[in-house]
């Protein structure tokens, strides 16, 4: 089993974002027409980090930010 150096271990423990994982979940938006319903799929992007709540990521001015921080900025 390969071992990591003390420096590598301390960097991982002090920087939890290095262990974060991005993943997508499909979402759907639908429009009702007089004779049918048309749905289109899209991917929702989420970030999962150890010991932190999962957050949805959204594109804001060309940069991905978590939706909780974005809503905090908008309500201020």
Backbone as a printed PyTorch tensor [residue, N CA C, xyz], in Angstrom:
tensor([[[  0.8480,  -1.1730,   0.0000],
         [  0.0000,   0.0000,   0.0000],
         [  0.8960,   1.2400,   0.0000]],

        [[  0.7230,   2.1770,  -0.9670],
         [  1.5650,   3.3620,  -0.9970],
         [  1.2340,   4.2830,   0.1650]],

        [[  2.2680,   4.8780,   0.7260],
         [  2.0320,   5.8160,   1.8220],
         [  2.2860,   7.2300,   1.3440]],

        [[  1.5910,   8.1890,   1.9440],
         [  1.8160,   9.5810,   1.5740],
         [  2.7430,  10.2270,   2.5790]],

        [[  3.3920,  11.2610,   2.1370],
         [  4.2980,  11.9660,   3.0320],
         [  3.4910,  12.7700,   4.0290]],

        [[  4.1210,  13.1960,   5.1020],
         [  3.4430,  14.0160,   6.1030],
         [  2.9120,  15.3010,   5.5070]],

        [[  3.6440,  15.8910,   4.5630],
         [  3.1930,  17.1320,   3.9160],
         [  1.9230,  16.8900,   3.1220]],

        [[  1.8880,  15.8110,   2.3410],
         [  0.6880,  15.5140,   1.5510],
         [ -0.5090,  15.3020,   2.4590]],

        [[ -0.3230,  14.5450,   3.5500],
         [ -1.4230,  14.2960,   4.4680],
         [ -1.9400,  15.5850,   5.0790]],

        [[ -1.0470,  16.4690,   5.5290],
         [ -1.4990,  17.7100,   6.1650],
         [ -2.1780,  18.6270,   5.1700]],

        [[ -1.7440,  18.6160,   3.9110],
         [ -2.4150,  19.4480,   2.9030],
         [ -3.8330,  18.9470,   2.6740]],

        [[ -4.0040,  17.6430,   2.5990],
         [ -5.3520,  17.1070,   2.3900],
         [ -6.2520,  17.4250,   3.5690]],

        [[ -5.7410,  17.3130,   4.7760],
         [ -6.5690,  17.5750,   5.9430],
         [ -6.8880,  19.0540,   6.0790]],

        [[ -5.9840,  19.9400,   5.6910],
         [ -6.2300,  21.3660,   5.8600],
         [ -6.9900,  21.9660,   4.6880]],

        [[ -7.1050,  21.2500,   3.5740],
         [ -7.7940,  21.7810,   2.4020],
         [ -8.8950,  20.8150,   1.9860]],

        [[-10.0760,  20.8990,   2.6310],
         [-11.1420,  19.9540,   2.3060],
         [-11.6520,  20.0940,   0.8760]],

        [[-11.4460,  21.2580,   0.2430],
         [-11.9310,  21.4170,  -1.1280],
         [-11.1820,  20.5100,  -2.0880]],

        [[ -9.9850,  20.0510,  -1.7150],
         [ -9.2480,  19.1520,  -2.5990],
         [ -9.9220,  17.7890,  -2.6880]],

        [[-10.8250,  17.4860,  -1.7780],
         [-11.5350,  16.2160,  -1.7860],
         [-12.9660,  16.3600,  -2.3050]],

        [[-13.3400,  17.5290,  -2.7890],
         [-14.7020,  17.7490,  -3.2810],
         [-14.9100,  17.0400,  -4.6130]],

        [[-16.1410,  16.6490,  -4.8470],
         [-16.5120,  15.9580,  -6.0770],
         [-17.6570,  16.7220,  -6.7200]],

        [[-17.5480,  16.9570,  -8.0250],
         [-18.6440,  17.5540,  -8.7830],
         [-19.4230,  16.4360,  -9.4590]],

        [[-20.7460,  16.5540,  -9.4850],
         [-21.5730,  15.5720, -10.1670],
         [-22.8310,  16.2470, -10.6830]],

        [[-23.4890,  15.6120, -11.6390],
         [-24.6980,  16.1850, -12.2330],
         [-25.8940,  15.2940, -11.9460]],

        [[-27.0500,  15.9410, -11.8970],
         [-28.3360,  15.2590, -11.7790],
         [-29.2170,  15.8320, -12.8820]],

        [[-29.8880,  14.9740, -13.6480],
         [-30.7430,  15.5110, -14.7070],
         [-31.9630,  16.2340, -14.1390]],

        [[-32.3100,  17.3380, -14.7760],
         [-33.5190,  18.0820, -14.4450],
         [-34.3370,  18.2590, -15.7120]],

        [[-35.5700,  18.6540, -15.5710],
         [-36.4500,  18.8000, -16.7300],
         [-37.2620,  20.0780, -16.5960]],

        [[-37.4840,  20.7260, -17.7160],
         [-38.3900,  21.8700, -17.7720],
         [-39.4240,  21.5540, -18.8490]],

        [[-40.6770,  21.7950, -18.5410],
         [-41.7580,  21.4090, -19.4540],
         [-42.6530,  22.6110, -19.7600]],

        [[-43.1890,  22.6020, -20.9760],
         [-44.1210,  23.6400, -21.4190],
         [-45.3760,  22.9480, -21.9190]],

        [[-46.5220,  23.4010, -21.4070],
         [-47.8010,  22.8190, -21.8200],
         [-48.3140,  23.5640, -23.0450]],

        [[-48.5640,  22.8190, -24.1060],
         [-49.1640,  23.3510, -25.3330],
         [-50.6150,  22.8660, -25.3930]],

        [[-51.4340,  23.4430, -26.2720],
         [-52.8440,  23.0230, -26.3210],
         [-53.0410,  21.5190, -26.5540]],

        [[-52.1570,  20.9050, -27.3350],
         [-52.3620,  19.4850, -27.6580],
         [-51.3320,  18.5410, -27.0360]],

        [[-50.2940,  19.0760, -26.4420],
         [-49.2710,  18.2030, -25.8460],
         [-48.4020,  18.9690, -24.8440]],

        [[-47.5100,  18.2450, -24.2220],
         [-46.5420,  18.8320, -23.2990],
         [-45.1510,  18.5190, -23.8380]],

        [[-44.2960,  19.5540, -23.9310],
         [-42.9410,  19.3710, -24.4400],
         [-41.9570,  19.5980, -23.2880]],

        [[-41.1240,  18.5970, -23.0340],
         [-40.1310,  18.6950, -21.9620],
         [-38.7270,  18.6450, -22.5410]],

        [[-37.8430,  19.4110, -21.9280],
         [-36.4310,  19.3970, -22.3070],
         [-35.6200,  19.0880, -21.0590]],

        [[-34.5670,  18.3170, -21.2440],
         [-33.7230,  17.9640, -20.1020],
         [-32.5460,  18.9300, -20.0070]],

        [[-32.0070,  19.0650, -18.7960],
         [-30.8000,  19.8390, -18.5540],
         [-30.0980,  19.2180, -17.3530]],

        [[-28.8230,  19.4730, -17.2110],
         [-28.0640,  18.9280, -16.0820],
         [-27.9170,  19.9650, -14.9920]],

        [[-28.1700,  19.5530, -13.7600],
         [-27.9180,  20.3940, -12.5800],
         [-26.5870,  19.9500, -12.0050]],

        [[-25.7060,  20.9110, -11.6870],
         [-24.3680,  20.6190, -11.1900],
         [-24.3260,  20.7950,  -9.6800]],

        [[-23.7900,  19.7970,  -8.9860],
         [-23.6760,  19.8280,  -7.5280],
         [-22.2330,  19.5830,  -7.1110]],

        [[-21.8760,  20.1140,  -5.9310],
         [-20.5620,  19.8860,  -5.3510],
         [-20.7570,  19.1860,  -4.0110]],

        [[-20.0220,  18.0810,  -3.8290],
         [-20.0870,  17.3170,  -2.5830],
         [-18.6920,  17.3090,  -1.9580]],

        [[-18.5820,  17.8470,  -0.7510],
         [-17.3180,  17.8980,  -0.0130],
         [-17.4860,  17.1700,   1.3150]],

        [[-16.4050,  16.5870,   1.8150],
         [-16.4970,  15.8760,   3.1010],
         [-16.9350,  16.8100,   4.2300]],

        [[-17.8060,  16.2930,   5.0740],
         [-18.2630,  17.0020,   6.2840],
         [-18.8890,  18.3710,   5.9810]],

        [[-19.4470,  18.5450,   4.7820],
         [-20.1330,  19.7850,   4.4200],
         [-21.4120,  19.4220,   3.6740]],

        [[-22.4220,  20.2950,   3.7450],
         [-23.6460,  19.9980,   2.9750],
         [-23.3670,  20.0710,   1.4760]],

        [[-24.0990,  19.2950,   0.7230],
         [-23.9970,  19.3680,  -0.7370],
         [-24.6330,  20.6680,  -1.1980]],

        [[-24.0350,  21.2720,  -2.2340],
         [-24.5690,  22.5320,  -2.7480],
         [-24.6890,  22.4670,  -4.2620]],

        [[-25.7170,  23.1370,  -4.7740],
         [-25.8830,  23.2340,  -6.2170],
         [-25.0180,  24.3750,  -6.7280]],

        [[-24.3760,  24.1500,  -7.8620],
         [-23.5190,  25.1500,  -8.4840],
         [-24.2710,  25.7660,  -9.6650]],

        [[-24.1850,  27.1000,  -9.8120],
         [-24.8270,  27.8000, -10.9200],
         [-23.8060,  28.7060, -11.5920]],

        [[-24.0310,  28.9980, -12.8500],
         [-23.1420,  29.8670, -13.6080],
         [-23.5460,  31.3150, -13.3830]],

        [[-22.6160,  32.1200, -12.8740],
         [-22.8670,  33.5350, -12.5890],
         [-21.7020,  34.3420, -13.1540]],

        [[-21.9740,  35.1450, -14.1750],
         [-20.9260,  35.9520, -14.8270],
         [-19.7560,  35.1050, -15.3010]],

        [[-20.0380,  33.9510, -15.8710],
         [-19.0020,  33.0910, -16.4240],
         [-18.2340,  32.2620, -15.4100]],

        [[-18.6570,  32.2770, -14.1420],
         [-17.9750,  31.5320, -13.0800],
         [-19.0110,  30.6970, -12.3290]],

        [[-18.6520,  29.4530, -12.0010],
         [-19.5560,  28.6320, -11.2040],
         [-19.4440,  29.0170,  -9.7370]],

        [[-20.5910,  29.3010,  -9.1120],
         [-20.6560,  29.6180,  -7.6860],
         [-21.7260,  28.7340,  -7.0690]],

        [[-21.6270,  28.5070,  -5.7520],
         [-22.6800,  27.6960,  -5.1560],
         [-23.9200,  28.5560,  -4.9550]],

        [[-25.0650,  27.9310,  -5.1390],
         [-26.3350,  28.6490,  -5.1730],
         [-26.6490,  29.3120,  -3.8320]],

        [[-26.1540,  28.7590,  -2.7320],
         [-26.3970,  29.3600,  -1.4170],
         [-25.6890,  30.7040,  -1.3100]],

        [[-24.4290,  30.7910,  -1.7440],
         [-23.7180,  32.0720,  -1.7210],
         [-24.3600,  33.0820,  -2.6600]],

        [[-24.8380,  32.6280,  -3.8080],
         [-25.4950,  33.5240,  -4.7550],
         [-26.7750,  34.0820,  -4.1540]],

        [[-27.5860,  33.2450,  -3.5160],
         [-28.8370,  33.7500,  -2.9320],
         [-28.5660,  34.6880,  -1.7740]],

        [[-27.4720,  34.4720,  -1.0160],
         [-27.1110,  35.3850,   0.0470],
         [-26.7380,  36.7590,  -0.5200]],

        [[-26.0090,  36.7820,  -1.6540],
         [-25.6360,  38.0520,  -2.2860],
         [-26.8690,  38.7910,  -2.7970]],

        [[-27.8130,  38.0580,  -3.3740],
         [-28.9940,  38.6900,  -3.9630],
         [-29.9230,  39.2630,  -2.9010]],

        [[-29.9790,  38.6420,  -1.7100],
         [-30.8860,  39.1210,  -0.6670],
         [-30.2740,  40.2650,   0.1670]],

        [[-28.9760,  40.4940,   0.0100],
         [-28.3120,  41.5710,   0.7920],
         [-28.5720,  42.9370,   0.2070]]])
